[in-house]
Structures are given as structure tokens and as C-alpha cells.
Tab-separated table of C-alpha atoms in Angstrom:
chain	number	residue	atom	x	y	z
A	1	UNK	CA	0.000	0.000	0.000
A	2	UNK	CA	2.859	2.402	0.756
A	3	UNK	CA	4.292	1.987	-2.755
A	4	UNK	CA	0.888	2.758	-4.268
A	5	UNK	CA	0.631	5.902	-2.127
A	6	UNK	CA	4.089	7.116	-3.182
A	7	UNK	CA	3.439	6.354	-6.865
A	8	UNK	CA	0.205	8.337	-6.634
A	9	UNK	CA	2.128	11.330	-5.256
A	10	UNK	CA	4.733	11.135	-8.017
A	11	UNK	CA	2.037	10.960	-10.698
A	12	UNK	CA	0.192	13.909	-9.151
A	13	UNK	CA	3.313	16.098	-9.252
A	14	UNK	CA	3.952	15.157	-12.894
A	15	UNK	CA	0.385	15.965	-13.882
A	16	UNK	CA	0.607	19.303	-12.099
A	17	UNK	CA	3.714	20.500	-13.959
A	18	UNK	CA	1.898	21.964	-16.997
A	19	UNK	CA	-0.458	23.798	-14.659
A	20	UNK	CA	2.516	25.150	-12.714
A	21	UNK	CA	3.942	26.637	-15.895
A	22	UNK	CA	0.539	28.071	-16.808
A	23	UNK	CA	0.190	29.708	-13.356
A	24	UNK	CA	3.642	31.277	-13.661
A	25	UNK	CA	2.891	32.713	-17.110
A	26	UNK	CA	-0.462	34.232	-16.102
A	27	UNK	CA	0.616	35.882	-12.846
A	28	UNK	CA	2.717	39.021	-12.617
A	29	UNK	CA	4.179	39.333	-9.158
A	30	UNK	CA	3.273	42.399	-7.123
A	31	UNK	CA	5.579	43.677	-4.370
A	32	UNK	CA	4.821	41.981	-1.063
A	33	UNK	CA	4.139	45.363	0.553
A	34	UNK	CA	1.397	45.995	-2.018
A	35	UNK	CA	-0.218	42.618	-1.325
A	36	UNK	CA	-0.071	43.243	2.426
A	37	UNK	CA	-1.736	46.638	2.005
A	38	UNK	CA	-4.436	45.114	-0.207
A	39	UNK	CA	-5.069	42.474	2.456
A	40	UNK	CA	-5.610	44.929	5.317
A	41	UNK	CA	-7.801	47.004	2.990
A	42	UNK	CA	-10.147	44.000	2.675
A	43	UNK	CA	-10.875	44.522	6.391
A	44	UNK	CA	-13.416	41.738	6.979
A	45	UNK	CA	-14.003	38.200	5.748
A	46	UNK	CA	-15.691	34.862	6.409
A	47	UNK	CA	-13.822	31.862	7.766
A	48	UNK	CA	-15.675	28.671	6.831
A	49	UNK	CA	-14.835	25.605	8.913
A	50	UNK	CA	-16.582	22.822	7.024
A	51	UNK	CA	-15.081	19.358	6.797
A	52	UNK	CA	-15.467	15.893	8.287
A	53	UNK	CA	-15.425	17.308	11.874
A	54	UNK	CA	-18.797	18.898	11.014
A	55	UNK	CA	-20.303	15.412	11.105
A	56	UNK	CA	-18.560	14.289	14.307
A	57	UNK	CA	-19.639	17.044	16.744
A	58	UNK	CA	-15.963	17.580	17.544
A	59	UNK	CA	-13.261	19.868	16.183
A	60	UNK	CA	-10.747	16.994	16.252
A	61	UNK	CA	-12.578	13.821	15.109
A	62	UNK	CA	-11.213	10.288	14.849
A	63	UNK	CA	-8.555	10.407	12.074
A	64	UNK	CA	-9.940	7.085	10.854
A	65	UNK	CA	-13.507	8.402	10.578
A	66	UNK	CA	-14.994	6.859	7.409
A	67	UNK	CA	-15.486	9.002	4.327
A	68	UNK	CA	-19.153	7.911	4.387
A	69	UNK	CA	-19.623	10.331	7.302
A	70	UNK	CA	-19.350	13.335	4.963
A	71	UNK	CA	-22.800	13.747	3.423
A	72	UNK	CA	-24.155	17.329	3.223
A	73	UNK	CA	-27.425	16.692	1.408
A	74	UNK	CA	-28.354	20.356	0.841
A	75	UNK	CA	-24.941	21.980	0.487
A	76	UNK	CA	-25.304	25.439	-1.046
A	77	UNK	CA	-22.156	27.535	-1.310
A	78	UNK	CA	-24.260	30.288	-2.886
A	79	UNK	CA	-25.982	30.665	0.487
A	80	UNK	CA	-22.587	31.048	2.159
A	81	UNK	CA	-21.552	33.704	-0.357
A	82	UNK	CA	-24.848	35.580	-0.063
A	83	UNK	CA	-24.492	35.613	3.733
A	84	UNK	CA	-20.925	36.954	3.486
A	85	UNK	CA	-22.088	39.630	1.063
A	86	UNK	CA	-24.932	40.631	3.387
A	87	UNK	CA	-22.362	41.205	6.145
A	88	UNK	CA	-20.300	43.412	3.797
A	89	UNK	CA	-17.432	40.939	3.939
A	90	UNK	CA	-14.790	41.086	1.211
A	91	UNK	CA	-13.648	37.470	0.996
A	92	UNK	CA	-14.031	33.901	2.225
A	93	UNK	CA	-11.613	31.240	3.423
A	94	UNK	CA	-12.555	27.537	3.377
A	95	UNK	CA	-10.955	24.644	5.300
A	96	UNK	CA	-9.776	22.454	2.408
A	97	UNK	CA	-8.123	20.017	4.831
A	98	UNK	CA	-8.173	20.124	8.628
A	99	UNK	CA	-5.996	18.258	11.137
A	100	UNK	CA	-7.637	14.862	10.559
A	101	UNK	CA	-6.596	14.857	6.897
A	102	UNK	CA	-9.892	14.682	4.952
A	103	UNK	CA	-9.664	16.604	1.653
A	104	UNK	CA	-12.806	18.317	0.358
A	105	UNK	CA	-11.497	18.755	-3.181
A	106	UNK	CA	-10.892	16.339	-6.054
A	107	UNK	CA	-7.361	15.369	-5.053
A	108	UNK	CA	-5.254	12.694	-6.710
A	109	UNK	CA	-2.959	12.360	-3.676
A	110	UNK	CA	-5.218	10.260	-1.405
A	111	UNK	CA	-8.439	8.279	-1.388
A	112	UNK	CA	-9.423	10.049	1.842
A	113	UNK	CA	-11.350	12.758	0.021
A	114	UNK	CA	-14.801	14.067	-0.807
A	115	UNK	CA	-15.044	12.307	-4.160
A	116	UNK	CA	-15.223	8.968	-2.328
A	117	UNK	CA	-17.897	10.237	0.077
A	118	UNK	CA	-21.661	10.055	-0.531
A	119	UNK	CA	-21.514	13.725	-1.659
A	120	UNK	CA	-19.086	13.002	-4.542
A	121	UNK	CA	-18.638	16.654	-5.548
A	122	UNK	CA	-15.662	18.999	-5.280
A	123	UNK	CA	-16.607	21.393	-2.448
A	124	UNK	CA	-13.631	23.684	-3.110
A	125	UNK	CA	-14.814	24.091	-6.703
A	126	UNK	CA	-18.362	24.957	-5.596
A	127	UNK	CA	-17.055	27.401	-3.002
A	128	UNK	CA	-14.703	29.335	-5.308
A	129	UNK	CA	-17.355	29.594	-8.017
A	130	UNK	CA	-20.022	30.859	-5.604
A	131	UNK	CA	-17.826	33.459	-3.903
A	132	UNK	CA	-16.386	34.821	-7.133
A	133	UNK	CA	-19.897	35.122	-8.555
A	134	UNK	CA	-20.667	37.513	-5.671
A	135	UNK	CA	-17.500	39.548	-6.260
A	136	UNK	CA	-15.788	38.108	-3.170
A	137	UNK	CA	-12.116	37.180	-3.091
A	138	UNK	CA	-11.124	33.581	-2.433
A	139	UNK	CA	-8.710	32.270	0.190
A	140	UNK	CA	-8.059	28.711	1.362
A	141	UNK	CA	-7.116	27.111	4.692
A	142	UNK	CA	-4.773	24.097	4.759
A	143	UNK	CA	-3.478	22.077	7.720
A	144	UNK	CA	0.095	20.804	7.759
A	145	UNK	CA	-0.724	18.508	10.695
A	146	UNK	CA	-2.516	15.486	9.225
A	147	UNK	CA	-3.258	12.700	11.694
A	148	UNK	CA	-4.944	10.428	9.121
A	149	UNK	CA	-1.846	10.316	6.921
A	150	UNK	CA	0.431	10.163	10.016
A	151	UNK	CA	1.999	13.538	9.246
A	152	UNK	CA	2.705	14.309	12.875
A	153	UNK	CA	5.742	14.939	15.121
A	154	UNK	CA	8.558	12.353	15.010
A	155	UNK	CA	6.906	10.464	12.115
A	156	UNK	CA	7.507	12.724	9.095
A	157	UNK	CA	9.068	11.355	5.913
A	158	UNK	CA	10.068	12.871	2.587
A	159	UNK	CA	6.891	11.337	1.166
A	160	UNK	CA	4.837	13.409	3.611
A	161	UNK	CA	6.553	16.569	2.371
A	162	UNK	CA	5.879	15.532	-1.216
A	163	UNK	CA	2.203	15.005	-0.316
A	164	UNK	CA	1.956	18.519	1.119
A	165	UNK	CA	3.564	19.994	-1.990
A	166	UNK	CA	1.373	17.931	-4.312
A	167	UNK	CA	-1.825	18.949	-2.505
A	168	UNK	CA	-0.859	22.622	-2.501
A	169	UNK	CA	0.014	22.337	-6.192
A	170	UNK	CA	-3.502	21.078	-6.904
A	171	UNK	CA	-5.132	23.832	-4.851
A	172	UNK	CA	-3.046	26.566	-6.484
A	173	UNK	CA	-3.342	25.415	-10.092
A	174	UNK	CA	-6.907	24.104	-10.434
A	175	UNK	CA	-9.035	26.806	-8.776
A	176	UNK	CA	-7.976	30.135	-10.236
A	177	UNK	CA	-6.513	33.037	-8.300
A	178	UNK	CA	-6.139	32.339	-4.576
A	179	UNK	CA	-5.534	35.565	-2.666
A	180	UNK	CA	-4.107	33.858	0.412
A	181	UNK	CA	-3.420	30.519	2.047
A	182	UNK	CA	-4.042	30.315	5.777
A	183	UNK	CA	-1.812	27.484	7.004
A	184	UNK	CA	-2.254	25.833	10.388
A	185	UNK	CA	-0.606	23.097	12.424
A	186	UNK	CA	2.982	24.136	11.696
A	187	UNK	CA	5.453	24.988	14.478
A	188	UNK	CA	2.624	25.533	16.922
A	189	UNK	CA	3.024	24.460	20.581
A	190	UNK	CA	0.199	21.938	20.135
A	191	UNK	CA	1.285	20.510	16.759
A	192	UNK	CA	5.092	20.354	17.353
A	193	UNK	CA	5.898	20.054	13.624
A	194	UNK	CA	8.916	22.272	13.051
A	195	UNK	CA	9.782	24.380	10.028
A	196	UNK	CA	12.747	22.047	9.557
A	197	UNK	CA	10.800	18.743	9.516
A	198	UNK	CA	8.416	20.150	6.905
A	199	UNK	CA	10.737	22.768	5.352
A	200	UNK	CA	9.002	26.127	5.379
A	201	UNK	CA	11.210	27.837	2.814
A	202	UNK	CA	10.750	24.992	0.314
A	203	UNK	CA	6.954	25.061	0.646
A	204	UNK	CA	6.799	28.872	0.730
A	205	UNK	CA	8.757	29.133	-2.522
A	206	UNK	CA	6.548	26.518	-4.163
A	207	UNK	CA	3.485	28.608	-3.288
A	208	UNK	CA	5.085	31.775	-4.662
A	209	UNK	CA	6.169	29.934	-7.825
A	210	UNK	CA	2.633	28.711	-8.452
A	211	UNK	CA	0.921	31.983	-7.505
A	212	UNK	CA	3.307	34.892	-6.786
A	213	UNK	CA	0.462	37.041	-5.448
A	214	UNK	CA	-0.833	34.471	-2.967
A	215	UNK	CA	-0.121	35.591	0.593
A	216	UNK	CA	1.106	32.904	2.981
A	217	UNK	CA	-0.363	33.225	6.463
A	218	UNK	CA	0.846	30.740	9.037
A	219	UNK	CA	-1.149	30.769	12.274
A	220	UNK	CA	1.935	30.892	14.506
A	221	UNK	CA	1.478	33.992	16.665
A	222	UNK	CA	1.486	31.891	19.840
A	223	UNK	CA	5.243	31.390	19.499
A	224	UNK	CA	6.909	34.199	17.573
A	225	UNK	CA	7.457	37.843	18.598
A	226	UNK	CA	4.854	40.335	17.455
A	227	UNK	CA	7.387	42.872	16.187
A	228	UNK	CA	8.485	40.972	13.051
A	229	UNK	CA	7.155	38.541	10.465
A	230	UNK	CA	8.576	35.127	11.276
A	231	UNK	CA	7.414	32.475	8.773
A	232	UNK	CA	4.367	34.386	7.576
A	233	UNK	CA	3.452	37.270	5.260
A	234	UNK	CA	0.718	38.429	7.668
A	235	UNK	CA	0.848	38.373	11.484
A	236	UNK	CA	-2.035	36.278	12.811
A	237	UNK	CA	-3.880	36.266	16.131
A	238	UNK	CA	-6.389	33.624	17.244
A	239	UNK	CA	-8.475	35.370	19.868
A	240	UNK	CA	-9.919	32.162	21.327
A	241	UNK	CA	-6.378	30.952	22.053
A	242	UNK	CA	-5.590	34.126	23.984
A	243	UNK	CA	-3.719	35.846	21.149
A	244	UNK	CA	-4.604	39.534	21.092
A	245	UNK	CA	-3.032	42.215	18.970
A	246	UNK	CA	-1.741	45.399	20.556
A	247	UNK	CA	-4.040	47.969	18.972
A	248	UNK	CA	-1.711	50.749	20.092
A	249	UNK	CA	1.680	49.296	19.129
A	250	UNK	CA	1.039	47.129	16.052
A	251	UNK	CA	2.609	48.299	12.792
A	252	UNK	CA	2.516	45.023	10.836
A	253	UNK	CA	-0.177	43.726	8.468
A	254	UNK	CA	-2.281	41.473	10.670
A	255	UNK	CA	-5.186	39.031	10.843
A	256	UNK	CA	-7.378	38.254	13.832
A	257	UNK	CA	-9.812	35.325	13.864
A	258	UNK	CA	-12.781	34.345	16.022
A	259	UNK	CA	-15.817	32.047	15.587
A	260	UNK	CA	-19.324	33.524	15.712
A	261	UNK	CA	-20.324	30.383	17.673
A	262	UNK	CA	-18.610	28.659	20.612
A	263	UNK	CA	-16.375	26.463	18.403
A	264	UNK	CA	-14.873	26.388	14.900
A	265	UNK	CA	-16.849	23.462	13.461
A	266	UNK	CA	-20.630	23.061	13.668
A	267	UNK	CA	-22.051	21.452	16.817
A	268	UNK	CA	-25.527	20.046	17.326
A	269	UNK	CA	-26.433	22.776	19.832
A	270	UNK	CA	-25.549	25.682	17.492
A	271	UNK	CA	-29.055	26.273	16.029
A	272	UNK	CA	-30.546	26.851	19.498
A	273	UNK	CA	-27.573	28.667	21.069
A	274	UNK	CA	-27.192	32.453	20.682
A	275	UNK	CA	-24.303	33.561	18.498
A	276	UNK	CA	-22.027	36.473	19.351
A	277	UNK	CA	-23.736	39.856	19.510
A	278	UNK	CA	-23.508	41.714	16.151
A	279	UNK	CA	-23.106	45.125	17.811
A	280	UNK	CA	-20.163	43.924	19.895
A	281	UNK	CA	-18.590	42.178	16.906
A	282	UNK	CA	-18.623	45.466	15.004
A	283	UNK	CA	-18.003	48.071	17.703
A	284	UNK	CA	-15.634	46.184	20.018
A	285	UNK	CA	-13.762	43.938	17.601
A	286	UNK	CA	-13.993	44.760	13.886
A	287	UNK	CA	-13.661	48.545	14.008
A	288	UNK	CA	-10.822	48.666	16.590
A	289	UNK	CA	-8.913	45.912	14.785
A	290	UNK	CA	-9.132	47.692	11.440
A	291	UNK	CA	-7.665	50.822	13.028
A	292	UNK	CA	-4.608	48.723	13.923
A	293	UNK	CA	-4.059	47.455	10.328
A	294	UNK	CA	-5.697	44.188	11.308
A	295	UNK	CA	-8.103	42.295	9.067
A	296	UNK	CA	-10.862	40.439	10.952
A	297	UNK	CA	-11.982	36.997	9.775
A	298	UNK	CA	-15.134	35.723	11.487
A	299	UNK	CA	-15.768	31.999	11.387
A	300	UNK	CA	-19.240	30.802	10.393
A	301	UNK	CA	-19.674	27.017	10.507
A	302	UNK	CA	-22.128	25.427	8.031
A	303	UNK	CA	-24.246	22.612	9.449
A	304	UNK	CA	-24.479	18.967	8.346
A	305	UNK	CA	-26.822	19.878	5.523
A	306	UNK	CA	-24.146	22.249	4.219
A	307	UNK	CA	-26.067	25.424	5.147
A	308	UNK	CA	-25.387	28.271	7.558
A	309	UNK	CA	-27.881	28.167	10.430
A	310	UNK	CA	-30.631	30.858	10.477
A	311	UNK	CA	-29.382	32.437	13.739
A	312	UNK	CA	-25.931	33.023	12.210
A	313	UNK	CA	-27.431	34.310	8.953
A	314	UNK	CA	-29.553	36.811	10.867
A	315	UNK	CA	-26.587	37.994	12.944
A	316	UNK	CA	-24.467	38.578	9.848
A	317	UNK	CA	-27.265	40.551	8.233
A	318	UNK	CA	-27.272	42.766	11.353
A	319	UNK	CA	-23.499	43.164	11.069
A	320	UNK	CA	-23.955	44.317	7.461
A	321	UNK	CA	-26.511	46.930	8.506
A	322	UNK	CA	-24.138	48.270	11.146
A	323	UNK	CA	-20.842	48.245	9.194
A	324	UNK	CA	-19.424	48.606	5.708
A	325	UNK	CA	-15.973	48.801	4.211
A	326	UNK	CA	-15.183	52.492	3.819
A	327	UNK	CA	-12.136	51.943	1.625
A	328	UNK	CA	-8.377	51.760	1.876
A	329	UNK	CA	-6.623	51.860	5.219
A	330	UNK	CA	-3.781	54.299	5.925
A	331	UNK	CA	-0.505	53.123	4.425
A	332	UNK	CA	1.363	50.462	6.359
A	333	UNK	CA	4.722	51.306	7.869
A	334	UNK	CA	7.481	49.748	5.718
A	335	UNK	CA	8.605	46.484	7.314
A	336	UNK	CA	11.383	43.937	6.912
A	337	UNK	CA	10.694	41.029	4.575
A	338	UNK	CA	9.431	37.885	6.326
A	339	UNK	CA	11.945	35.420	7.706
A	340	UNK	CA	11.304	32.138	5.893
A	341	UNK	CA	14.511	30.072	6.121
A	342	UNK	CA	15.699	27.667	8.836
A	343	UNK	CA	17.521	29.033	11.864
A	344	UNK	CA	20.900	27.275	11.736
A	345	UNK	CA	21.843	28.632	15.185
A	346	UNK	CA	19.042	26.681	16.840
A	347	UNK	CA	20.376	24.179	19.432
A	348	UNK	CA	24.010	24.751	18.400
A	349	UNK	CA	26.805	25.115	20.946
A	350	UNK	CA	26.916	28.598	22.443
A	351	UNK	CA	29.110	30.635	24.747
A	352	UNK	CA	28.885	33.992	26.486
A	353	UNK	CA	30.309	36.340	29.023
A	354	UNK	CA	29.213	35.756	32.632
A	355	UNK	CA	25.524	34.967	32.790
A	356	UNK	CA	23.010	35.954	35.423
A	357	UNK	CA	22.251	32.970	37.674
A	358	UNK	CA	20.547	30.103	35.806
A	359	UNK	CA	19.905	32.130	32.620
A	360	UNK	CA	22.989	30.751	30.893
A	361	UNK	CA	23.917	30.824	27.210
A	362	UNK	CA	21.827	27.734	26.319
A	363	UNK	CA	18.643	29.785	26.676
A	364	UNK	CA	19.699	32.184	23.909
A	365	UNK	CA	19.270	29.711	21.036
A	366	UNK	CA	16.768	27.140	22.331
A	367	UNK	CA	13.987	28.095	19.857
A	368	UNK	CA	11.867	29.423	22.733
A	369	UNK	CA	11.136	33.133	22.859
A	370	UNK	CA	9.885	32.870	26.439
A	371	UNK	CA	13.357	32.022	27.792
A	372	UNK	CA	16.568	34.028	27.478
A	373	UNK	CA	20.274	34.299	28.134
A	374	UNK	CA	20.833	37.131	30.575
A	375	UNK	CA	24.054	38.962	31.195
A	376	UNK	CA	25.207	39.296	34.768
A	377	UNK	CA	24.596	42.932	35.827
A	378	UNK	CA	28.254	43.443	36.775
A	379	UNK	CA	29.562	42.680	33.263
A	380	UNK	CA	30.509	45.896	31.454
A	381	UNK	CA	30.984	44.505	27.912
A	382	UNK	CA	28.719	41.465	27.478
A	383	UNK	CA	29.032	39.110	24.535
A	384	UNK	CA	27.239	36.061	23.201
A	385	UNK	CA	28.351	33.620	20.498
A	386	UNK	CA	27.198	30.617	18.467
A	387	UNK	CA	29.723	27.876	17.686
A	388	UNK	CA	29.254	25.613	14.641
A	389	UNK	CA	30.909	22.209	14.217
A	390	UNK	CA	32.278	23.411	10.866
A	391	UNK	CA	32.206	26.563	8.728
A	392	UNK	CA	28.695	27.394	7.549
A	393	UNK	CA	27.341	29.938	5.110
A	394	UNK	CA	24.820	32.554	6.221
A	395	UNK	CA	23.469	35.942	5.162
A	396	UNK	CA	21.087	37.013	7.921
A	397	UNK	CA	21.172	37.438	11.686
A	398	UNK	CA	18.259	38.196	14.001
A	399	UNK	CA	18.445	39.432	17.563
A	400	UNK	CA	15.344	39.151	19.719
A	401	UNK	CA	15.747	40.703	23.155
A	402	UNK	CA	13.859	39.933	26.307
A	403	UNK	CA	13.034	43.589	26.860
A	404	UNK	CA	14.754	46.376	24.929
A	405	UNK	CA	17.999	47.303	26.665
A	406	UNK	CA	20.759	47.040	24.061
A	407	UNK	CA	21.764	50.490	22.743
A	408	UNK	CA	24.887	49.754	20.656
A	409	UNK	CA	26.315	46.457	19.406
A	410	UNK	CA	28.583	44.831	16.832
A	411	UNK	CA	28.197	41.544	14.949
A	412	UNK	CA	31.294	39.523	13.983
A	413	UNK	CA	32.113	36.124	12.491
A	414	UNK	CA	35.170	33.927	12.876
A	415	UNK	CA	36.879	32.564	9.784
A	416	UNK	CA	40.027	30.434	10.200
A	417	UNK	CA	40.607	31.750	13.717
A	418	UNK	CA	40.206	35.425	12.783
A	419	UNK	CA	37.253	37.548	13.928
A	420	UNK	CA	35.877	39.753	11.154
A	421	UNK	CA	33.172	42.456	11.269
A	422	UNK	CA	29.688	41.924	9.795
A	423	UNK	CA	27.809	45.053	10.833
A	424	UNK	CA	26.905	47.182	13.815
A	425	UNK	CA	23.647	48.540	15.150
A	426	UNK	CA	22.023	50.991	17.520
A	427	UNK	CA	18.708	50.753	19.354
A	428	UNK	CA	15.864	49.746	17.119
A	429	UNK	CA	13.446	48.002	19.456
A	430	UNK	CA	13.147	44.443	20.691
A	431	UNK	CA	13.760	42.715	17.325
A	432	UNK	CA	16.664	43.484	14.992
A	433	UNK	CA	17.076	41.878	11.571
A	434	UNK	CA	20.320	42.180	9.619
A	435	UNK	CA	20.584	40.939	6.015
A	436	UNK	CA	23.943	41.001	4.195
A	437	UNK	CA	25.920	39.246	1.465
A	438	UNK	CA	26.587	35.561	2.144
A	439	UNK	CA	29.678	34.792	4.265
A	440	UNK	CA	31.179	31.647	5.795
A	441	UNK	CA	32.354	31.142	9.346
A	442	UNK	CA	32.645	28.730	12.254
A	443	UNK	CA	31.508	31.176	14.939
A	444	UNK	CA	29.220	34.202	15.109
A	445	UNK	CA	28.984	36.659	18.004
A	446	UNK	CA	27.370	39.836	19.244
A	447	UNK	CA	29.478	42.327	21.217
A	448	UNK	CA	27.327	44.668	23.293
A	449	UNK	CA	28.981	48.064	23.720
A	450	UNK	CA	26.185	50.091	25.373
A	451	UNK	CA	23.026	49.118	27.227
A	452	UNK	CA	20.466	50.541	29.656
A	453	UNK	CA	20.017	47.519	31.926
A	454	UNK	CA	21.685	44.120	31.827
A	455	UNK	CA	20.949	42.712	28.337
A	456	UNK	CA	18.893	39.560	27.840
A	457	UNK	CA	18.683	37.756	24.491
A	458	UNK	CA	15.638	35.552	23.950
A	459	UNK	CA	16.825	34.216	20.585
A	460	UNK	CA	19.970	34.812	18.557
A	461	UNK	CA	19.181	33.533	15.055
A	462	UNK	CA	21.430	32.830	12.068
A	463	UNK	CA	19.999	32.081	8.614
A	464	UNK	CA	21.169	31.107	5.139
A	465	UNK	CA	18.335	32.645	3.142
A	466	UNK	CA	17.733	31.809	-0.530
A	467	UNK	CA	17.895	34.947	-2.700
């Protein structure tokens, strides 16, 4: 069975190649800053969690749930689109595959898909057609975590990566222009699939090759600092998971998501349970978020018939009476390009000047932004370094402080026993990103010349970025 699965993946990639070429020819790439501005200008959209969990009364169903469970006898994507339009939304985003691995499009990569269910129709196709007919933009959600196909921590193979790439190739070549992909289950504390196990840069560049103007949004705000774009084109915040944007401090293009019900997928009590208050959704969430360059995506879960419940429809009509998109947002502040490559400093040997108590050098490159190396307060010229087992190439360094105390610093690398300068910096907030021409070295260090209080580095990152 494994050989059949792998042969299917290889065939799928071969069949997709002409479509890849076609997508490249048709699309002219816009600058990322333009795409980010266009995204925040959309302001408000509909998240649509509809998949096999809909029929299990749970957000995380049995990964071996039979395909026969998926049977929406009255599915009407036109009703979804009409409801989004009534709320003055600008776009939709559908869950093509959630964490349990069921695909609701006509995929050639697996039999665990909608075409083998009683419904036997491509839901993604019906969705994109219905939303475009209403003048709404189309986005798709895709889960990296896939418990049915055993794509989970400590069990990932090259064939899993090929499956991800093949499925994304289908979604980005067979359904027209996709404005954004919202990706979930990647380097999240609960999924534990790193950007190295399923290589982010490789997948990101595939997406941009297929559709240069498709934004990549990874739902990873639980881990990464809010001041820079780590592994995403748009900073995302899941309100139900306690992720809240700073409406006063945010300068990055952002997305905030929330369900109108008590959960993401439909539950049997939804029709008789009040949804969130339309006035509060508009006045306390949507409007304040938009002022902070944050697009708001409100989840509306279709029921087992494939229809949005009347109570949710009514609430969204009330939202539309209370709010409309008044046009473009103020221009975003120019920002550094997203970090998309692997951090080669992660878990490497490190060294430093005298540390403060237990906060030794190991905490400065442990891939956890909640811990840090801290300099002992008596040290006048602190330093911190990464030591490789052999010379490595790199062209970017990131410094993420715990706090914001470093005023002046220098970056150096060691080549054949000689320390050489890279660059120097002053101030600049909690996160600093330095890009430069590729160099090779066995060690990299930061020398801290001036600081307010004893410096603390949450993560010292080194990257060899493709350019």
C-alpha cells in the first residue's frame, strides 16, 4: 500500500507541472508590501470551517472516521456567499483540509477525500465559483498537521513533504486566483511540527512559484514575537487561544480570527444557542482591529446539511446593517521582509560572558522566545556567540531581546581563527534583523557596547536565506 501511495504522489506532481507553468505565465508578481496593504484594505471576511469534523460534533474527530460520514445533502455555497455579502465581507476562506486529513477537493494524492464520500462533488470548486460570482475574493485554509496520513511529530518522511507539496500544487493550479493561504498546524506548541521537519522555505517558494500574489499566512502567533514577520506574510492572532493584537503598538499587516459560535466546526447545539452579539462584533472587535491594520476573519460554521444556520445568517445581516468597508486603510509602515529560512543557530553550541544565575547561554538559542540568556549585571561589555561544528554559510542574523535594553552592538564572524566584522547597530526596538551578502564562518557573536540595563537575548538567530 505504501508503494501505491508514493506512486500516486509522483504521478500527481507530474500531472501538475503543466499547470505550474501556466500559473507562472499568467501571474505578474506584485511587491509583497502591495499585497499586504491590499489584504488589510479588505478589512473583513468569512472563515468557513466545514469538513469531516462537522459530522462528528468535535473539532478533532477520529482520524480514521470513514469518508461515508461526509454527506451534506443540501450543500449550497451560494448561500454562504450571499451571507458573506450581506455582512459586507470582502472574501471567504474555506478549510480544504483540517488536522484529521480529509480533503474536500478532487485530489489525486489520497483516497481520503470528498469524491469517495456520498456527496461526490468537489466542495472547493463549488465554493470558489459561488464566492467569485458575488465579487468576493477567495482564500483557502490548509493544515500541515494530518493525523490520518500520520503527518505528525517524530513520524515525518520525505513522502509526507511531497504530499503537502502535491496537494498545494492542486489547490493553487486548479481553482484560479487564490488571494491567500491560511496554514495551520505548523510549528505551533500543540502541533510540534517544526519548520525544519516540513521545510518552510521549500513550501513557501513553491506557493510563490505557483501563484506569486498568494499571501502565505501561518497561524503561529502563539510562538513568535509580534514585532516581526517570522514564517508568515501576515501576522495572525487567534483570539480564542488568547492571542490579542496590541491595537496601540502594532505596525505590521495582521489578521485576527474568532468564531461567531462557541467552536470552529458546527455542533448540534448551534441552532438553538445564541451567536455572538452583532453590535459587539462590530463596535468592540472589527472597528478597533481595522484601526490597527488588522483584518478580521469571522468563522461561520455550516451545518451537516451544508447550510449556515438561520441564527448566524440573521446575525451577519445585522453586522452588514451596522458596518461597511469604507475603503483603503492608511498606508502600512514599511517592514522587513518575512523570515522564511531555517535558523541554523538553533540548538548549536553557544558561549557567552558571565551569565546571570541560571539564565545561561543555552537559553539564547533554544527556539523558545519565552526564555533568554541574561548577562550578569556586573559585566561591562557582554558578549554572546554561536559555535558551529564546521564553517557554515549565512546571510542574515536576528536578535530578539527579552526587553529592549541594548543600545549599541557589533556583529562579527570567525573565519580560520580570525574575527571579522559583519555590521553594527544601535537601538531599534526588541527585534533586529540584519541581512547582508553571504559569508562563511565557524563562529558568530554579538558584542554589546552600550546598554540601559543588563541585556537579555531571547533568541539569537542565524539564517542562510535563498535569494
